């Protein structure tokens, strides 16, 4: 049974690797085309809406953009879609592998909402779809003609979702889900709006009809939204590695401010690419937002030592607390790991427990059984460089305890 934990961890690693690779491809092409569109020279007379010469990799590229399409449909047309689809699919797989399969540990926080595992998973999945329905309705309303107002309302929706997720899930899961919520909107934009609109234009051209420019206008609006949402999504996807981002009661406000930072950063680069100057004030505002985030991160949001000691154990914690060898394992972890993994670390100048992981109380240790097994028994990743001299015999005790709890 214990081999399943090792295999599952490698599956999670592989899916995460795939997700990063596909995200690089999608974000790279998205940023490139936004910069290309903004930087086109539109003073050159001709049938094209704009053109640009570029040099890269020892070659020269002559690029022309047609607002609708050229008079004659090209024989070879490259569609940019699979990068987006593969990013979302791999991200959804990672959500399922880490947060659904590991719901007891990573998704559900009984102190916030005492949910059954299936309830937590159902809320997780349904919330992603709800986001798209709300966003798409706003875009198709008269507000679609006022992009700035639309973006403000989208920001309000994201803030509400950030707060809502934080009332139900663990801080780590709340920020990750907000990123998945936003990424779902972005991919749905490509799959349900941008690509279908482009197909309509191509079909009209092939049939000898004059395409309606509205389809290109709608697709461009959604593409612009994706451009401004990209950087916050990256932050939220990385946040699970940094407890200062998610381990505070104000994590939902931090997430909201991150979306504002995404706007200020993209506004600078978009203005620069459009040859409209370099609004340096955006960097000053970005720094102020980042300082605010750092300040908010100092407010605790974790369970206190006393609360952890007093509360009833969850089913997962109870299973490993009752497993053979737990008392010995608990003593080993307290003696070799808790000087760093404490609510008030005493190792060196450390101010916060690494990754926000506490290993002090019975609930702490039992709840982290799988991680202790993988990081301190199967591998020697913990303690780092074996700085607390955890002996091989103690590692075997930890392994035996975990295996006992999985039988």
PDB file of N, CA and C in Angstrom, residues 8-18 97:
ATOM      1  N   UNK A   8       2.050   7.896  -6.562  1.00  0.00           N
ATOM      2  CA  UNK A   8       1.155   9.046  -6.703  1.00  0.00           C
ATOM      3  C   UNK A   8       1.938  10.356  -6.668  1.00  0.00           C
ATOM      4  N   UNK A   9       2.983  10.406  -5.865  1.00  0.00           N
ATOM      5  CA  UNK A   9       3.800  11.619  -5.797  1.00  0.00           C
ATOM      6  C   UNK A   9       4.511  11.868  -7.123  1.00  0.00           C
ATOM      7  N   UNK A  10       4.961  10.798  -7.774  1.00  0.00           N
ATOM      8  CA  UNK A  10       5.611  10.944  -9.082  1.00  0.00           C
ATOM      9  C   UNK A  10       4.598  11.329 -10.158  1.00  0.00           C
ATOM     10  N   UNK A  11       3.390  10.810 -10.041  1.00  0.00           N
ATOM     11  CA  UNK A  11       2.338  11.213 -10.980  1.00  0.00           C
ATOM     12  C   UNK A  11       2.057  12.704 -10.836  1.00  0.00           C
ATOM     13  N   UNK A  12       1.985  13.175  -9.579  1.00  0.00           N
ATOM     14  CA  UNK A  12       1.754  14.600  -9.335  1.00  0.00           C
ATOM     15  C   UNK A  12       2.889  15.437  -9.904  1.00  0.00           C
ATOM     16  N   UNK A  13       4.109  14.963  -9.764  1.00  0.00           N
ATOM     17  CA  UNK A  13       5.277  15.676 -10.303  1.00  0.00           C
ATOM     18  C   UNK A  13       5.202  15.731 -11.825  1.00  0.00           C
ATOM     19  N   UNK A  14       4.865  14.607 -12.447  1.00  0.00           N
ATOM     20  CA  UNK A  14       4.793  14.547 -13.914  1.00  0.00           C
ATOM     21  C   UNK A  14       3.707  15.482 -14.444  1.00  0.00           C
ATOM     22  N   UNK A  15       2.556  15.476 -13.792  1.00  0.00           N
ATOM     23  CA  UNK A  15       1.459  16.351 -14.232  1.00  0.00           C
ATOM     24  C   UNK A  15       1.831  17.813 -14.040  1.00  0.00           C
ATOM     25  N   UNK A  16       2.495  18.127 -12.944  1.00  0.00           N
ATOM     26  CA  UNK A  16       2.931  19.506 -12.696  1.00  0.00           C
ATOM     27  C   UNK A  16       3.938  19.938 -13.761  1.00  0.00           C
ATOM     28  N   UNK A  17       4.853  19.054 -14.104  1.00  0.00           N
ATOM     29  CA  UNK A  17       5.856  19.340 -15.142  1.00  0.00           C
ATOM     30  C   UNK A  17       5.162  19.632 -16.470  1.00  0.00           C
ATOM     31  N   UNK A  18       4.209  18.774 -16.829  1.00  0.00           N
ATOM     32  CA  UNK A  18       3.459  18.981 -18.067  1.00  0.00           C
ATOM     33  C   UNK A  18       2.716  20.317 -18.027  1.00  0.00           C
ATOM     34  N   UNK A  97      -5.407  15.439  -8.788  1.00  0.00           N
ATOM     35  CA  UNK A  97      -4.385  14.586  -8.168  1.00  0.00           C
ATOM     36  C   UNK A  97      -4.001  15.099  -6.779  1.00  0.00           C
TER      37      UNK A  97
END
